[in-house]
mmCIF file of C-alpha atoms in Angstrom:
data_model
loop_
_atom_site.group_PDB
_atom_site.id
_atom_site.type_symbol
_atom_site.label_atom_id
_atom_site.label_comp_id
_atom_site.label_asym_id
_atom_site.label_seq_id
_atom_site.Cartn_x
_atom_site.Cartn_y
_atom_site.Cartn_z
ATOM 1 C CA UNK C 1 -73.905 83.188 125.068
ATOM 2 C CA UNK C 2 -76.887 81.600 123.452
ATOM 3 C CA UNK C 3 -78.788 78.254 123.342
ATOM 4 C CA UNK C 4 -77.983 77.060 119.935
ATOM 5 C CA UNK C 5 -79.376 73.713 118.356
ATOM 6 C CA UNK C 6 -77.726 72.426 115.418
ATOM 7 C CA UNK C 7 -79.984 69.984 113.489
ATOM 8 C CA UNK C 8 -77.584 67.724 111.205
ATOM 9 C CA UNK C 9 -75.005 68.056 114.501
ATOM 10 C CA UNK C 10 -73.593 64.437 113.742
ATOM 11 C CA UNK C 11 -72.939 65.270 110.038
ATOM 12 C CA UNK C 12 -69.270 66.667 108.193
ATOM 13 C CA UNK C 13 -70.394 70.764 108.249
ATOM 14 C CA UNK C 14 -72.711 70.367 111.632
ATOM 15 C CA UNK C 15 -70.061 68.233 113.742
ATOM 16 C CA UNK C 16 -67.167 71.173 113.060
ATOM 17 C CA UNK C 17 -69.775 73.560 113.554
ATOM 18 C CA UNK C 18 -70.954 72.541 116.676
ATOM 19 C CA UNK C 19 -66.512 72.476 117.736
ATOM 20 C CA UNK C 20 -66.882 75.929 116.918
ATOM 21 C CA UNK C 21 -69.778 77.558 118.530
ATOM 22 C CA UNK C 22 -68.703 75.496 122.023
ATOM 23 C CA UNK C 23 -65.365 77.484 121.153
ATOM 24 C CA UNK C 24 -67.100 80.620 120.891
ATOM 25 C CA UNK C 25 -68.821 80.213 124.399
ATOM 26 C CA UNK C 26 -72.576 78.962 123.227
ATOM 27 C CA UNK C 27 -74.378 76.201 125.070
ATOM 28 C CA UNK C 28 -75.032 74.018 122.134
ATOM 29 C CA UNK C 29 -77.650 71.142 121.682
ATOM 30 C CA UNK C 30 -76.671 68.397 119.025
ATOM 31 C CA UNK C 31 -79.928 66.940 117.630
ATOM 32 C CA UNK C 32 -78.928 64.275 114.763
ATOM 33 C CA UNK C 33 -79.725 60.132 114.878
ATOM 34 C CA UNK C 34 -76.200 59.283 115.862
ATOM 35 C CA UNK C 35 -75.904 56.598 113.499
ATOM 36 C CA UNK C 36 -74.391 53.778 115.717
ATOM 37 C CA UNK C 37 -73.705 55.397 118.613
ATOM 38 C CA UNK C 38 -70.986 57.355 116.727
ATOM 39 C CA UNK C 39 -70.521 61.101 117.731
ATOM 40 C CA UNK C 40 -68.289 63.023 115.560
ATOM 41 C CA UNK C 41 -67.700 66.647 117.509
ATOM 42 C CA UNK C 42 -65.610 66.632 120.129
ATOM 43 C CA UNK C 43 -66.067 69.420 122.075
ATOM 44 C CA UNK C 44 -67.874 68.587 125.587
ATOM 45 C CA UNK C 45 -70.563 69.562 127.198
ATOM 46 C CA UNK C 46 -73.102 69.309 124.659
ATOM 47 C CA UNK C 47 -76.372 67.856 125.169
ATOM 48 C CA UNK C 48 -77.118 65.477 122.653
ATOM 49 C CA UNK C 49 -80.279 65.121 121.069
ATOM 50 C CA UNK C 50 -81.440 61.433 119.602
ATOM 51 C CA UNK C 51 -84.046 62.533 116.609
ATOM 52 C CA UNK C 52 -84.797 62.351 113.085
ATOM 53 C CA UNK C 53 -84.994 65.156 111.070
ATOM 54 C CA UNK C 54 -88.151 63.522 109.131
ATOM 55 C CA UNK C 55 -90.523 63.108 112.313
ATOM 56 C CA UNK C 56 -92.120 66.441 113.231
ATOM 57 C CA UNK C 57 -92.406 65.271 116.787
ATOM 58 C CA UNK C 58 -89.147 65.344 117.813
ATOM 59 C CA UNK C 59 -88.173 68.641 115.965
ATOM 60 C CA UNK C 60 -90.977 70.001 118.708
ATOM 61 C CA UNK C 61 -89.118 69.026 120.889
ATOM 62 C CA UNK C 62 -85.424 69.579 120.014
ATOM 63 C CA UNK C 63 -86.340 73.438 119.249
ATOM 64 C CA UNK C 64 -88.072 74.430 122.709
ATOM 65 C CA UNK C 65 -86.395 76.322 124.491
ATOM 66 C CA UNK C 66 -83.988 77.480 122.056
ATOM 67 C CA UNK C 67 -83.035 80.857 120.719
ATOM 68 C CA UNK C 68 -81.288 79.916 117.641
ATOM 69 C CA UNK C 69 -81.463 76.897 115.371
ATOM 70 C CA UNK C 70 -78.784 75.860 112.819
ATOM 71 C CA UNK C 71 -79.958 73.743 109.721
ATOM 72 C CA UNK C 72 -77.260 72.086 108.887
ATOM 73 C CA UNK C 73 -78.977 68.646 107.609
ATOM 74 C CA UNK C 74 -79.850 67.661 104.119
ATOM 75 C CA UNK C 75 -81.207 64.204 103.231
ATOM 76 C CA UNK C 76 -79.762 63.840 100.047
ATOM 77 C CA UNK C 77 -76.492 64.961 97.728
ATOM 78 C CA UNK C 78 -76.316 66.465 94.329
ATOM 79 C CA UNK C 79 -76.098 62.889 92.876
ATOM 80 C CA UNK C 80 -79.554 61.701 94.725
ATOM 81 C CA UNK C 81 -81.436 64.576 94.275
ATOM 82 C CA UNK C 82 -80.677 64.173 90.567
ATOM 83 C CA UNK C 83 -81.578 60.333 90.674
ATOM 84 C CA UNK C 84 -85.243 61.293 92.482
ATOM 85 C CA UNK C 85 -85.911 64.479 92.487
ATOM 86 C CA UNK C 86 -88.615 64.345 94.127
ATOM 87 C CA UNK C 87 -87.253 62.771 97.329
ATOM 88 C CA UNK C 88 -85.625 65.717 97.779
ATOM 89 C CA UNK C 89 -88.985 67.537 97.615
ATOM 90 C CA UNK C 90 -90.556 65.243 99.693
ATOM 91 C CA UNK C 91 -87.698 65.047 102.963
ATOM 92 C CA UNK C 92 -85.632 68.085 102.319
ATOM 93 C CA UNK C 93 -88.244 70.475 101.324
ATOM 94 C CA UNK C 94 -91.311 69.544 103.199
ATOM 95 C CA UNK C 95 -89.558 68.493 106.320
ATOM 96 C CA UNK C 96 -87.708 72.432 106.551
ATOM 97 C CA UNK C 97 -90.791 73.671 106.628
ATOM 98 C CA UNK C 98 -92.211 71.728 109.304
ATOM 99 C CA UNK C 99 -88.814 72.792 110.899
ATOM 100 C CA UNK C 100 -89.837 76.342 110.956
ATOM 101 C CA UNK C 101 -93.178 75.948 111.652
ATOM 102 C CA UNK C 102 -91.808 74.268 114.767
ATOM 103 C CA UNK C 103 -89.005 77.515 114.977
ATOM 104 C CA UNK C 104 -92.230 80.041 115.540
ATOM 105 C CA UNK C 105 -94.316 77.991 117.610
ATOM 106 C CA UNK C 106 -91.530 77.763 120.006
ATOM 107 C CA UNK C 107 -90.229 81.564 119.542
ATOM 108 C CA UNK C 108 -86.402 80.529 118.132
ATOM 109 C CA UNK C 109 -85.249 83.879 117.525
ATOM 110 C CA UNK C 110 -83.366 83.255 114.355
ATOM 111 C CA UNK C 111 -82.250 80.080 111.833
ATOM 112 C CA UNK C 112 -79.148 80.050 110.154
ATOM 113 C CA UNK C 113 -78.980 77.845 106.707
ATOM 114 C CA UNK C 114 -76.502 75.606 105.123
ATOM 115 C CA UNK C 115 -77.392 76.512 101.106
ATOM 116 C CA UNK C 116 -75.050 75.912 98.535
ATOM 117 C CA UNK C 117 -73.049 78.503 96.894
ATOM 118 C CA UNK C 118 -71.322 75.448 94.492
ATOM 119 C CA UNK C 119 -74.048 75.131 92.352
ATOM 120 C CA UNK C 120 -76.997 77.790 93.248
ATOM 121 C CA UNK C 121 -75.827 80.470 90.795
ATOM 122 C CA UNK C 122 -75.785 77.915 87.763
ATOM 123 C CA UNK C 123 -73.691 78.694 84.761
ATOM 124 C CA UNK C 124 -72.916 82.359 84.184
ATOM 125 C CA UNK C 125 -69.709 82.869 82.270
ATOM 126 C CA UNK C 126 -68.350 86.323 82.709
ATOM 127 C CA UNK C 127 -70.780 87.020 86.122
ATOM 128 C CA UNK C 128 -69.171 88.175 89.191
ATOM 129 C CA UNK C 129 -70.996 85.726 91.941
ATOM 130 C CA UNK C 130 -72.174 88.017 94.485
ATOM 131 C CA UNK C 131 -74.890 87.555 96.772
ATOM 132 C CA UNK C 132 -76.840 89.888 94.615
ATOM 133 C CA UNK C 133 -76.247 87.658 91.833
ATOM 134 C CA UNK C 134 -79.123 86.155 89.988
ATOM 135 C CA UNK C 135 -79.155 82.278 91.311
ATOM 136 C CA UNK C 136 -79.652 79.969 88.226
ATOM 137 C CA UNK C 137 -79.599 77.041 89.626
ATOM 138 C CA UNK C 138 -79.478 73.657 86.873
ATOM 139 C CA UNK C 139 -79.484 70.598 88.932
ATOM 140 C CA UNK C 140 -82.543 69.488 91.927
ATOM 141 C CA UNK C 141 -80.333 69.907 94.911
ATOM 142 C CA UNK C 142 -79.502 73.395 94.753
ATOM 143 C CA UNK C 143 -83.382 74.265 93.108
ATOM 144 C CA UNK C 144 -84.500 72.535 97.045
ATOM 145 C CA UNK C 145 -81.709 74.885 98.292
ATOM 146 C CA UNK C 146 -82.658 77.715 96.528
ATOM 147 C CA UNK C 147 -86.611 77.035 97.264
ATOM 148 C CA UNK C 148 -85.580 76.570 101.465
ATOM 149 C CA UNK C 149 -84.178 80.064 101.091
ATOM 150 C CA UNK C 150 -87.507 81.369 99.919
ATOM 151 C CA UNK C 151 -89.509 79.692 102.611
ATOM 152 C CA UNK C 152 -87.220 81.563 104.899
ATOM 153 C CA UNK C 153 -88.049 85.003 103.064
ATOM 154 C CA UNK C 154 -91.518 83.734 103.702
ATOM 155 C CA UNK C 155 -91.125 83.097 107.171
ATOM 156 C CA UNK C 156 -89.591 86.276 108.159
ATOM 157 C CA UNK C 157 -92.028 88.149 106.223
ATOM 158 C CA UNK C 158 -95.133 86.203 107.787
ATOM 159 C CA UNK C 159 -94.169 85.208 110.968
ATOM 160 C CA UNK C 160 -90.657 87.749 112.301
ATOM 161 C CA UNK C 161 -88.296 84.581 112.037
ATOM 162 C CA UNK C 162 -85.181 85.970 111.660
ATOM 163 C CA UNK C 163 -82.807 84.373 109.448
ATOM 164 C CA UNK C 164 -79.729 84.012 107.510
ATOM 165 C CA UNK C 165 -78.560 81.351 104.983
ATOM 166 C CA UNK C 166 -74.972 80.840 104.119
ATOM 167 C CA UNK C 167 -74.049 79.517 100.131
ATOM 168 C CA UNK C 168 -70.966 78.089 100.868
ATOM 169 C CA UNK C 169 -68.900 76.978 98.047
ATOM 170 C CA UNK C 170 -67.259 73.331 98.136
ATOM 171 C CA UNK C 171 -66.148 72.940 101.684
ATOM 172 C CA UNK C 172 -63.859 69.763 102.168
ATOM 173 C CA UNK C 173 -61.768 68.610 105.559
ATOM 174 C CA UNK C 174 -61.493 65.854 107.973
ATOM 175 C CA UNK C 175 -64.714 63.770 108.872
ATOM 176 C CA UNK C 176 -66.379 64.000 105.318
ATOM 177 C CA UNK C 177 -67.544 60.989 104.225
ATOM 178 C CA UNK C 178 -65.985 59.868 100.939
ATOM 179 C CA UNK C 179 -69.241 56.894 100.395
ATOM 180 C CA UNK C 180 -71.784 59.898 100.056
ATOM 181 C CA UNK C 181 -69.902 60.450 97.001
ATOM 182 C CA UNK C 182 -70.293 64.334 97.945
ATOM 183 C CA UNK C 183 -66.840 65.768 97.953
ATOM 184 C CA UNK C 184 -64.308 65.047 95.315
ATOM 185 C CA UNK C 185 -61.102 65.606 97.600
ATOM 186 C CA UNK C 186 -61.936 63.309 100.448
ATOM 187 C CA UNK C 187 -63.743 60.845 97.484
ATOM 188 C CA UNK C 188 -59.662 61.329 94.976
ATOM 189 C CA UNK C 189 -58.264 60.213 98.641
ATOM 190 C CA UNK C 190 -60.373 57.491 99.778
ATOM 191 C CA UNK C 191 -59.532 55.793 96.534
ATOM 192 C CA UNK C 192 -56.118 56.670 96.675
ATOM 193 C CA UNK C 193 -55.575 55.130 100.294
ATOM 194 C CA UNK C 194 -57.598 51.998 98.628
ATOM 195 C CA UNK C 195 -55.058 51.987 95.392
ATOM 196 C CA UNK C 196 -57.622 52.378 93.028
ATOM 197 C CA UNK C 197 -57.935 55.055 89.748
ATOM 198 C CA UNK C 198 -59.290 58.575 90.338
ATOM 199 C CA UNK C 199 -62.216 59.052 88.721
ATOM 200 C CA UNK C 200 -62.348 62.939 87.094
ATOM 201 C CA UNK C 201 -65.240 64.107 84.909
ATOM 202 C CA UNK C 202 -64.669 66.172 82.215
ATOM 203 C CA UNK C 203 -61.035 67.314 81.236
ATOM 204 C CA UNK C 204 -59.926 68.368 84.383
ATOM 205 C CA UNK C 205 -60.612 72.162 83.953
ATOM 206 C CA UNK C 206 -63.718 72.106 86.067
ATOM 207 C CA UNK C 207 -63.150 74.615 88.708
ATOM 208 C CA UNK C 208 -64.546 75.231 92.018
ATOM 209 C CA UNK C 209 -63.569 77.258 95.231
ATOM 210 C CA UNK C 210 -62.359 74.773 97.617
ATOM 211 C CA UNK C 211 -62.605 75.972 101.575
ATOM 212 C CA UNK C 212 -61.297 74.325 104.212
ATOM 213 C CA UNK C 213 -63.948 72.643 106.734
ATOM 214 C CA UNK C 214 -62.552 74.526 109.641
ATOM 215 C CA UNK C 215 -62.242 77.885 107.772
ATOM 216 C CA UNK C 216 -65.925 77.776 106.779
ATOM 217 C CA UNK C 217 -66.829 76.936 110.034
ATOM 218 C CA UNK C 218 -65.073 79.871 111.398
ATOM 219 C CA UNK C 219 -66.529 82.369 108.831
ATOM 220 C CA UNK C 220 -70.216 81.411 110.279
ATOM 221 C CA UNK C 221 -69.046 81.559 113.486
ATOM 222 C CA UNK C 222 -68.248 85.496 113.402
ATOM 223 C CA UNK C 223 -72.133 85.839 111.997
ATOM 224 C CA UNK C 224 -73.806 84.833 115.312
ATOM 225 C CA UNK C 225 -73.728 87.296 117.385
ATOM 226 C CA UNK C 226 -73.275 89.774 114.920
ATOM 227 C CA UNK C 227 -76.158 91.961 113.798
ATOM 228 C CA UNK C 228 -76.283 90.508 109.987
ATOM 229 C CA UNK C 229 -76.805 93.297 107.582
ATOM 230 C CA UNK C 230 -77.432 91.294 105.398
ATOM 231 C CA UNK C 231 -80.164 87.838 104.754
ATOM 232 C CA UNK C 232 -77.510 86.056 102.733
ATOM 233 C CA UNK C 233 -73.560 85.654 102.779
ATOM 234 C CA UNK C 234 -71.304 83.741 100.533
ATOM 235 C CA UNK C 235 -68.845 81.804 102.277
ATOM 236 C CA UNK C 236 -65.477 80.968 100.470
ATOM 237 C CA UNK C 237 -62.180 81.451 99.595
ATOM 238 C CA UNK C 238 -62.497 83.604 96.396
ATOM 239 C CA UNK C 239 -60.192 81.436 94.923
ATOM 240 C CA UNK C 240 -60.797 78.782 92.335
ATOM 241 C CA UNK C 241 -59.032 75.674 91.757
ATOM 242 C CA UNK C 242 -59.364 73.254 88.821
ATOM 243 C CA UNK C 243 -59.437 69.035 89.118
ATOM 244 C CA UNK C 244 -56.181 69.288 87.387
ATOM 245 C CA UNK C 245 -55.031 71.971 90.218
ATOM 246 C CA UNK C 246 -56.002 69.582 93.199
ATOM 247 C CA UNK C 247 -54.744 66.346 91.318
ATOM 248 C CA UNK C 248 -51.255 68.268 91.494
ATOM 249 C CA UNK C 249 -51.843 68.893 95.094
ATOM 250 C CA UNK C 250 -52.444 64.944 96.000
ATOM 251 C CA UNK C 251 -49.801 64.216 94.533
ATOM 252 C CA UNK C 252 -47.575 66.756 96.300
ATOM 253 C CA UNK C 253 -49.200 65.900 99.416
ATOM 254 C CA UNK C 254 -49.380 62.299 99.771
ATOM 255 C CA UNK C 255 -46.320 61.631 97.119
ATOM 256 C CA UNK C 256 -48.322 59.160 95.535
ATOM 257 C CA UNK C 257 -49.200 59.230 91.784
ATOM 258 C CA UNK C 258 -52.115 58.439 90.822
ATOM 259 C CA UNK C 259 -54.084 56.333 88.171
ATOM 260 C CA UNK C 260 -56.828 58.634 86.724
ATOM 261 C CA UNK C 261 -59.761 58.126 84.482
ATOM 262 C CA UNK C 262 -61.496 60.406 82.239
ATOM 263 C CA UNK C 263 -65.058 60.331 82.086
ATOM 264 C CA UNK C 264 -67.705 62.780 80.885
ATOM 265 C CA UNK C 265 -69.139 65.322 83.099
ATOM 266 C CA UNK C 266 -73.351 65.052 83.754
ATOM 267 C CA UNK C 267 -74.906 67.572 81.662
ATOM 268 C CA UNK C 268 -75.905 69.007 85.124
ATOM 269 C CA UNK C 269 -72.122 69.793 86.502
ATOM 270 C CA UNK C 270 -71.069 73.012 86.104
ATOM 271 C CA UNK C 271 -67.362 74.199 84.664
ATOM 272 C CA UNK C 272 -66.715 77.109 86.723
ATOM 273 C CA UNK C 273 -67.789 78.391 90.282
ATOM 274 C CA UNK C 274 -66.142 81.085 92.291
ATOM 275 C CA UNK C 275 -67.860 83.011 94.964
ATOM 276 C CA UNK C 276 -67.508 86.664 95.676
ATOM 277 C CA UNK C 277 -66.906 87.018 99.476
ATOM 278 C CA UNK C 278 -66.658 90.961 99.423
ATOM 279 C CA UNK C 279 -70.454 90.763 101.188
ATOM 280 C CA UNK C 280 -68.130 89.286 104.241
ATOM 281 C CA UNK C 281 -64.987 90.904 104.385
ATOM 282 C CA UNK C 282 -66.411 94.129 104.846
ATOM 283 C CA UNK C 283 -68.196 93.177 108.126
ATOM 284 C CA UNK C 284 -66.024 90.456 109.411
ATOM 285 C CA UNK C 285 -62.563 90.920 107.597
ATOM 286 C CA UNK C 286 -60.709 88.511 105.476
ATOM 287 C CA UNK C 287 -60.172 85.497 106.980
ATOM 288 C CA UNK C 288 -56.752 83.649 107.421
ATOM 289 C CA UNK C 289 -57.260 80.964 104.996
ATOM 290 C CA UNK C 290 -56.046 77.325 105.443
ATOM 291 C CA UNK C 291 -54.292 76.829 101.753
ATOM 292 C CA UNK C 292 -55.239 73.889 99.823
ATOM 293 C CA UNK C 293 -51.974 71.884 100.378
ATOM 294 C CA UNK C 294 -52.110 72.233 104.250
ATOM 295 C CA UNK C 295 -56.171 71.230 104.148
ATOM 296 C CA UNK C 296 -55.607 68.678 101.894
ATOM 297 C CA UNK C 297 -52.821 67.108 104.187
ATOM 298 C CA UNK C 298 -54.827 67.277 107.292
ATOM 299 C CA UNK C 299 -57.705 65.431 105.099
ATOM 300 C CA UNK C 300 -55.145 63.128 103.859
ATOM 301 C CA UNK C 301 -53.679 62.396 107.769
ATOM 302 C CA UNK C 302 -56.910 62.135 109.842
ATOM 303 C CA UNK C 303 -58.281 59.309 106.957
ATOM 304 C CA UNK C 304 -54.979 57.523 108.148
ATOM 305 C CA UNK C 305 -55.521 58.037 111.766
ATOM 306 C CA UNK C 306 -53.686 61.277 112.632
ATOM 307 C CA UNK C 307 -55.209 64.086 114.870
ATOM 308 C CA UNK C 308 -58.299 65.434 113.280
ATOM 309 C CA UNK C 309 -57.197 68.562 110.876
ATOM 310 C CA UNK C 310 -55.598 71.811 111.731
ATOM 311 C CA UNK C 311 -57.553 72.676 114.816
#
């Protein structure tokens, strides 16, 4: 068992991760600003944290004491980062340093990363996306990705803080937050539940590798207390679906048809990302995956007040 903080513990990834590593046996500290009073985990005994990621002082304080620190936080989304790029500079950037500065001065062992594996590698028709993959990122928010996992190459090198980041592809599930307009599933069925059009960009071919929140969750979860042979891991399904592909499957789902509107994609948006998991299988095996109908449905039933997704 270790002492595990998860910054970003109140968020959609952190609050499923922190489920999961109280699963797994960890004694888990949840350091996020509670918006509200709201806490979105559920599992007990978890000390809460009250902090923002932006003041220095209180990431001194949330990391003492711990062994391993989960980033799991990101002050903006693909669509903000692109509207001020340099916010995303100036909060996600600067503040994960000060994070690991923090990390060493309190001897955390190791930091695990939330990256992106949706949009890090950038456009390479015909490319296998493996870890060893050349990222090409196009678009601010996975550049400040791809920049926090050099400052972790830099931090191991310089100062022995261990580390491993996770590009995970486009992870979707219960508890995502459709107004952050990050997420098209849980975004298609927030305006379905509201009766209003579905908004898809481009023609509908755009295809990603959809992974169910709890399946992604579970994926880290084997990679704590495992050695890590490796800095970097893709997490994902290895299976791509297009707009058109999880259209079919809302419609199947909720038995609803909807009213959809073409629009063009940003120049930034990429047609095609599938991640290579290979990197993962052969230390932790292939995962059980939650299929798209069945993770779409629990999505679908916990925005209309059903018990919160598959477990």
């Amino acid at each position: 068992m270790a002492k595990c903080l998860v910054v970003g513990a109140n968020g959609f990834l952190g609050s499923h991760l922190v489920d999961e590593l109280v699963r797994l046996g960890h004694e888990v500290t949840a350091f996020d600003r509670f918006s509200m009073g709201r806490v979105s985990f559920t599992a007990v005994g978890v000390t809460r944290r009250l902090g923002d990621f932006l003041n220095t002082g209180d990431l001194v304080d949330a990391v003492k004491g711990q062994e391993f620190v989960f980033h799991f936080v990101s002050t903006t989304t693909p669509a903000s980062a692109e509207n001020d790029p340099t916010m995303d500079i100036r909060t996600n950037l600067a503040s994960t340093v000060e994070l690991l500065q923090c990390c060493v001065q309190a001897g955390v062992t190791k930091v695990f990363f939330a990256s992106t594996g949706g949009a890090v590698y950038g456009d390479q028709p015909g490319v296998e996306l493996t870890e060893t993959a050349l990222p090409l990122p196009v678009s601010p928010y996975a550049i400040g990705k791809l920049a926090i996992e050099g400052y972790l190459r830099y931090f191991e090198r310089k100062h022995g803080l261990q580390s491993v980041t996770f590009r995970i592809s486009n992870p979707y599930g219960p508890r995502q937050h459709p107004n952050k307009k990050q997420g098209v599933i849980p975004i298609f069925l927030h305006r379905l539940a509201q009766e209003l059009p579905l908004v898809v960009l481009g023609d509908g071919s755009m295809v990603r590798d959809y992974l169910y929140v709890g399946d992604a969750v579970r994926m880290i979860g084997q990679t704590v207390d495992a050695g890590n042979a490796y800095p970097v891991y893709n997490i994902g399904r290895g299976l791509g679906a297009s707009l058109a592909d999880v259209l079919g499957v809302i419609e199947r789902v909720t038995g609803i048809i909807p009213e959809v509107q073409m629009q063009p994609a940003p120049s930034t948006y990429l047609n095609h990302i599938v991640l290579k998991t290979d990197r993962y299988q052969r230390e932790f095996g292939y995962p059980d995956f939650v299929s798209l109908d069945e993770g779409v449905a629990a999505t679908w039933n916990q925005m209309n007040g059903a018990r919160d997704g598959l477990g």
